[in-house]
Amino acid sequence: MIRSFLGFLPWIVYAVIATGDEWRYGALAGLVIALGVIFMDRRTGKAWDQMVIETSAAVFFVLVTLISFVDPGSPLMPYGPALVNAWLALTAWGSLAIRKPFTLGIARTMAPEEVWRTPQFYRVNAVITAVWGVAFVVAAVLLAVLLAVAPHATAAVITIKIVTFVAPMLFTIRYPKAVAARYRGQTAGDAA
């Protein structure tokens, strides 16, 4: 499970480095790490559907790196944390719109092959992806408002980032177990 969250490393590094005029170096570091993670993952045989977040990070950081070097004083710069979450929300909701929740590829590495094509497997991953999508939207909105009103409220920015990451992560860990337990309970009841 921890390996699956390595895809968030470029975003985390960007958040740490991209303060003030350093946003271009944060974007560049995020891009290098995203490409490095993709390279490592592909070398180990990871499929593209397992690397949606990593691929999304690479695209985001190409765009932000270009903007940051072409227009270092861009009005987008102060809103970096909100933009990250808006982009991740777009990734999550976009993957649901095309009926390929970004969690599906990751979940396939943790579930037996016989359940991959079941409606329940898809539904669990659609719910998990939607929870991440909601968390990203909430974070984007809260951060955009906070950064507009109190741009130096670093502790509040960090708190929002942590809460809106940890909550869906815990849900991702617990929800499939709860669904599996419920399913086992139903099948045990049907057998009786």
PDB file of C-alpha atoms in Angstrom, residues 23-185:
ATOM      1  CA  TRP A  23       8.097  27.758  -7.030  1.00  0.00           C
ATOM      2  CA  ARG A  24       9.974  27.178 -10.292  1.00  0.00           C
ATOM      3  CA  TYR A  25      12.480  24.942  -8.507  1.00  0.00           C
ATOM      4  CA  GLY A  26       9.668  23.126  -6.738  1.00  0.00           C
ATOM      5  CA  ALA A  27       8.001  22.534 -10.098  1.00  0.00           C
ATOM      6  CA  LEU A  28      11.266  21.360 -11.642  1.00  0.00           C
ATOM      7  CA  ALA A  29      11.946  19.034  -8.686  1.00  0.00           C
ATOM      8  CA  GLY A  30       8.378  17.690  -8.929  1.00  0.00           C
ATOM      9  CA  LEU A  31       8.857  17.033 -12.639  1.00  0.00           C
ATOM     10  CA  VAL A  32      12.188  15.252 -12.154  1.00  0.00           C
ATOM     11  CA  ILE A  33      10.761  13.089  -9.366  1.00  0.00           C
ATOM     12  CA  ALA A  34       7.579  12.312 -11.334  1.00  0.00           C
ATOM     13  CA  LEU A  35       9.628  11.216 -14.345  1.00  0.00           C
ATOM     14  CA  GLY A  36      11.953   9.225 -12.074  1.00  0.00           C
ATOM     15  CA  VAL A  37       9.032   7.428 -10.425  1.00  0.00           C
ATOM     16  CA  ILE A  38       7.504   6.644 -13.831  1.00  0.00           C
ATOM     17  CA  PHE A  39      10.851   5.360 -15.109  1.00  0.00           C
ATOM     18  CA  MET A  40      11.350   3.141 -12.025  1.00  0.00           C
ATOM     19  CA  ASP A  41       7.783   1.871 -12.189  1.00  0.00           C
ATOM     20  CA  ARG A  42       7.997   0.985 -15.867  1.00  0.00           C
ATOM     21  CA  ARG A  43      11.324  -0.803 -15.306  1.00  0.00           C
ATOM     22  CA  THR A  44       9.670  -2.959 -12.657  1.00  0.00           C
ATOM     23  CA  GLY A  45       6.820  -3.813 -15.042  1.00  0.00           C
ATOM     24  CA  LYS A  46       4.142  -1.549 -13.630  1.00  0.00           C
ATOM     25  CA  ALA A  47       1.285  -1.002 -16.086  1.00  0.00           C
ATOM     26  CA  TRP A  48       0.189   2.488 -17.142  1.00  0.00           C
ATOM     27  CA  ASP A  49      -3.185   2.085 -15.412  1.00  0.00           C
ATOM     28  CA  GLN A  50      -1.282   1.701 -12.135  1.00  0.00           C
ATOM     29  CA  MET A  51       0.483   5.030 -12.703  1.00  0.00           C
ATOM     30  CA  VAL A  52      -2.347   7.480 -13.327  1.00  0.00           C
ATOM     31  CA  ILE A  53      -1.312   9.796 -10.475  1.00  0.00           C
ATOM     32  CA  GLU A  54       2.353   9.621 -11.524  1.00  0.00           C
ATOM     33  CA  THR A  55       1.527  10.379 -15.162  1.00  0.00           C
ATOM     34  CA  SER A  56      -0.797  13.185 -14.115  1.00  0.00           C
ATOM     35  CA  ALA A  57       2.018  14.608 -11.974  1.00  0.00           C
ATOM     36  CA  ALA A  58       4.416  14.585 -14.920  1.00  0.00           C
ATOM     37  CA  VAL A  59       1.934  16.485 -17.114  1.00  0.00           C
ATOM     38  CA  PHE A  60       1.141  18.984 -14.338  1.00  0.00           C
ATOM     39  CA  PHE A  61       4.797  19.639 -13.579  1.00  0.00           C
ATOM     40  CA  VAL A  62       5.696  20.085 -17.253  1.00  0.00           C
ATOM     41  CA  LEU A  63       3.019  22.782 -17.467  1.00  0.00           C
ATOM     42  CA  VAL A  64       3.907  24.457 -14.155  1.00  0.00           C
ATOM     43  CA  THR A  65       7.638  24.325 -14.888  1.00  0.00           C
ATOM     44  CA  LEU A  66       7.088  25.994 -18.266  1.00  0.00           C
ATOM     45  CA  ILE A  67       4.875  28.690 -16.744  1.00  0.00           C
ATOM     46  CA  SER A  68       7.277  29.276 -13.848  1.00  0.00           C
ATOM     47  CA  PHE A  69      10.273  29.858 -16.128  1.00  0.00           C
ATOM     48  CA  VAL A  70       8.432  31.789 -18.854  1.00  0.00           C
ATOM     49  CA  ASP A  71       6.508  33.991 -16.401  1.00  0.00           C
ATOM     50  CA  PRO A  72       8.123  33.792 -12.933  1.00  0.00           C
ATOM     51  CA  GLY A  73       5.776  36.488 -11.634  1.00  0.00           C
ATOM     52  CA  SER A  74       2.648  34.687 -12.829  1.00  0.00           C
ATOM     53  CA  PRO A  75      -0.459  35.434 -10.754  1.00  0.00           C
ATOM     54  CA  LEU A  76      -0.876  31.653 -10.458  1.00  0.00           C
ATOM     55  CA  MET A  77       2.262  31.349  -8.317  1.00  0.00           C
ATOM     56  CA  PRO A  78       0.690  32.111  -4.919  1.00  0.00           C
ATOM     57  CA  TYR A  79      -2.033  29.549  -5.602  1.00  0.00           C
ATOM     58  CA  GLY A  80       0.284  26.572  -6.177  1.00  0.00           C
ATOM     59  CA  PRO A  81      -1.176  24.438  -3.360  1.00  0.00           C
ATOM     60  CA  ALA A  82      -4.726  25.056  -4.608  1.00  0.00           C
ATOM     61  CA  LEU A  83      -3.698  24.346  -8.217  1.00  0.00           C
ATOM     62  CA  VAL A  84      -2.157  21.019  -7.205  1.00  0.00           C
ATOM     63  CA  ASN A  85      -5.424  19.913  -5.639  1.00  0.00           C
ATOM     64  CA  ALA A  86      -7.506  21.261  -8.518  1.00  0.00           C
ATOM     65  CA  TRP A  87      -5.337  19.251 -10.939  1.00  0.00           C
ATOM     66  CA  LEU A  88      -5.629  16.115  -8.797  1.00  0.00           C
ATOM     67  CA  ALA A  89      -9.408  16.634  -8.617  1.00  0.00           C
ATOM     68  CA  LEU A  90      -9.476  16.898 -12.410  1.00  0.00           C
ATOM     69  CA  THR A  91      -7.470  13.665 -12.591  1.00  0.00           C
ATOM     70  CA  ALA A  92      -9.809  11.832 -10.204  1.00  0.00           C
ATOM     71  CA  TRP A  93     -13.057  13.070 -11.733  1.00  0.00           C
ATOM     72  CA  GLY A  94     -11.696  12.673 -15.262  1.00  0.00           C
ATOM     73  CA  SER A  95     -10.808   9.038 -14.563  1.00  0.00           C
ATOM     74  CA  LEU A  96     -14.362   8.465 -13.294  1.00  0.00           C
ATOM     75  CA  ALA A  97     -15.839  10.210 -16.345  1.00  0.00           C
ATOM     76  CA  ILE A  98     -14.077   7.763 -18.663  1.00  0.00           C
ATOM     77  CA  ARG A  99     -15.090   4.867 -16.368  1.00  0.00           C
ATOM     78  CA  LYS A 100     -11.494   4.074 -15.399  1.00  0.00           C
ATOM     79  CA  PRO A 101     -11.163   5.181 -11.759  1.00  0.00           C
ATOM     80  CA  PHE A 102      -7.515   5.937 -11.082  1.00  0.00           C
ATOM     81  CA  THR A 103      -7.515   3.458  -8.186  1.00  0.00           C
ATOM     82  CA  LEU A 104      -8.396   0.451 -10.390  1.00  0.00           C
ATOM     83  CA  GLY A 105      -4.868  -0.284 -11.583  1.00  0.00           C
ATOM     84  CA  ILE A 106      -3.485  -0.009  -8.062  1.00  0.00           C
ATOM     85  CA  ALA A 107      -6.282  -2.178  -6.629  1.00  0.00           C
ATOM     86  CA  ARG A 108      -5.586  -4.905  -9.184  1.00  0.00           C
ATOM     87  CA  THR A 109      -2.162  -5.395  -7.615  1.00  0.00           C
ATOM     88  CA  MET A 110      -3.808  -6.109  -4.247  1.00  0.00           C
ATOM     89  CA  ALA A 111      -6.824  -8.209  -5.252  1.00  0.00           C
ATOM     90  CA  PRO A 112      -7.130 -11.673  -6.758  1.00  0.00           C
ATOM     91  CA  GLU A 113      -7.572 -11.681 -10.515  1.00  0.00           C
ATOM     92  CA  GLU A 114     -10.981 -13.362 -10.329  1.00  0.00           C
ATOM     93  CA  VAL A 115     -12.539 -10.257  -8.736  1.00  0.00           C
ATOM     94  CA  TRP A 116     -11.118  -7.694 -11.179  1.00  0.00           C
ATOM     95  CA  ARG A 117     -14.030  -7.879 -13.602  1.00  0.00           C
ATOM     96  CA  THR A 118     -16.808  -7.951 -11.013  1.00  0.00           C
ATOM     97  CA  PRO A 119     -19.185  -5.020 -10.677  1.00  0.00           C
ATOM     98  CA  GLN A 120     -18.359  -4.843  -6.949  1.00  0.00           C
ATOM     99  CA  PHE A 121     -14.648  -4.361  -7.647  1.00  0.00           C
ATOM    100  CA  TYR A 122     -15.393  -1.512 -10.035  1.00  0.00           C
ATOM    101  CA  ARG A 123     -17.919   0.026  -7.634  1.00  0.00           C
ATOM    102  CA  VAL A 124     -15.495  -0.064  -4.676  1.00  0.00           C
ATOM    103  CA  ASN A 125     -12.844   1.680  -6.769  1.00  0.00           C
ATOM    104  CA  ALA A 126     -15.315   4.209  -8.141  1.00  0.00           C
ATOM    105  CA  VAL A 127     -16.321   5.090  -4.570  1.00  0.00           C
ATOM    106  CA  ILE A 128     -12.691   5.352  -3.432  1.00  0.00           C
ATOM    107  CA  THR A 129     -11.789   7.526  -6.434  1.00  0.00           C
ATOM    108  CA  ALA A 130     -14.825   9.735  -5.779  1.00  0.00           C
ATOM    109  CA  VAL A 131     -13.755  10.172  -2.142  1.00  0.00           C
ATOM    110  CA  TRP A 132     -10.305  11.259  -3.325  1.00  0.00           C
ATOM    111  CA  GLY A 133     -11.969  13.567  -5.871  1.00  0.00           C
ATOM    112  CA  VAL A 134     -14.101  15.202  -3.189  1.00  0.00           C
ATOM    113  CA  ALA A 135     -11.061  15.600  -0.904  1.00  0.00           C
ATOM    114  CA  PHE A 136      -9.092  17.239  -3.723  1.00  0.00           C
ATOM    115  CA  VAL A 137     -11.960  19.624  -4.539  1.00  0.00           C
ATOM    116  CA  VAL A 138     -12.416  20.555  -0.870  1.00  0.00           C
ATOM    117  CA  ALA A 139      -8.682  21.143  -0.515  1.00  0.00           C
ATOM    118  CA  ALA A 140      -8.518  23.218  -3.717  1.00  0.00           C
ATOM    119  CA  VAL A 141     -11.389  25.459  -2.653  1.00  0.00           C
ATOM    120  CA  LEU A 142     -10.222  25.865   0.962  1.00  0.00           C
ATOM    121  CA  LEU A 143      -6.644  26.566  -0.121  1.00  0.00           C
ATOM    122  CA  ALA A 144      -7.669  29.039  -2.828  1.00  0.00           C
ATOM    123  CA  VAL A 145      -9.792  30.984  -0.344  1.00  0.00           C
ATOM    124  CA  LEU A 146      -7.173  30.806   2.400  1.00  0.00           C
ATOM    125  CA  LEU A 147      -4.350  31.874   0.088  1.00  0.00           C
ATOM    126  CA  ALA A 148      -6.427  34.806  -1.180  1.00  0.00           C
ATOM    127  CA  VAL A 149      -7.364  35.968   2.328  1.00  0.00           C
ATOM    128  CA  ALA A 150      -4.314  34.988   4.390  1.00  0.00           C
ATOM    129  CA  PRO A 151      -1.428  34.068   2.073  1.00  0.00           C
ATOM    130  CA  HIS A 152       1.022  33.595   4.945  1.00  0.00           C
ATOM    131  CA  ALA A 153      -1.141  31.215   6.988  1.00  0.00           C
ATOM    132  CA  THR A 154       1.356  28.382   6.568  1.00  0.00           C
ATOM    133  CA  ALA A 155       0.068  26.291   9.478  1.00  0.00           C
ATOM    134  CA  ALA A 156      -3.476  26.399   8.094  1.00  0.00           C
ATOM    135  CA  VAL A 157      -2.258  25.452   4.597  1.00  0.00           C
ATOM    136  CA  ILE A 158      -0.346  22.485   6.014  1.00  0.00           C
ATOM    137  CA  THR A 159      -3.321  21.417   8.131  1.00  0.00           C
ATOM    138  CA  ILE A 160      -5.665  21.494   5.133  1.00  0.00           C
ATOM    139  CA  LYS A 161      -3.188  19.490   3.058  1.00  0.00           C
ATOM    140  CA  ILE A 162      -2.707  16.867   5.763  1.00  0.00           C
ATOM    141  CA  VAL A 163      -6.395  16.438   6.592  1.00  0.00           C
ATOM    142  CA  THR A 164      -7.478  16.261   2.950  1.00  0.00           C
ATOM    143  CA  PHE A 165      -4.796  13.646   2.242  1.00  0.00           C
ATOM    144  CA  VAL A 166      -5.003  11.496   5.366  1.00  0.00           C
ATOM    145  CA  ALA A 167      -8.816  11.249   5.395  1.00  0.00           C
ATOM    146  CA  PRO A 168      -9.133   9.706   1.900  1.00  0.00           C
ATOM    147  CA  MET A 169      -6.043   7.574   2.514  1.00  0.00           C
ATOM    148  CA  LEU A 170      -7.638   6.057   5.629  1.00  0.00           C
ATOM    149  CA  PHE A 171     -10.886   5.587   3.709  1.00  0.00           C
ATOM    150  CA  THR A 172      -8.934   3.826   0.936  1.00  0.00           C
ATOM    151  CA  ILE A 173      -7.473   1.410   3.467  1.00  0.00           C
ATOM    152  CA  ARG A 174     -10.676   0.724   5.410  1.00  0.00           C
ATOM    153  CA  TYR A 175     -13.472   0.800   2.839  1.00  0.00           C
ATOM    154  CA  PRO A 176     -12.473  -2.293   0.798  1.00  0.00           C
ATOM    155  CA  LYS A 177     -12.119  -4.283   4.035  1.00  0.00           C
ATOM    156  CA  ALA A 178     -15.583  -3.183   5.184  1.00  0.00           C
ATOM    157  CA  VAL A 179     -17.123  -4.111   1.816  1.00  0.00           C
ATOM    158  CA  ALA A 180     -15.362  -7.502   1.841  1.00  0.00           C
ATOM    159  CA  ALA A 181     -16.572  -8.195   5.400  1.00  0.00           C
ATOM    160  CA  ARG A 182     -20.127  -7.219   4.440  1.00  0.00           C
ATOM    161  CA  TYR A 183     -19.950  -9.462   1.361  1.00  0.00           C
ATOM    162  CA  ARG A 184     -18.638 -12.386   3.432  1.00  0.00           C
ATOM    163  CA  GLY A 185     -21.503 -11.851   5.874  1.00  0.00           C
TER     164      GLY A 185
END
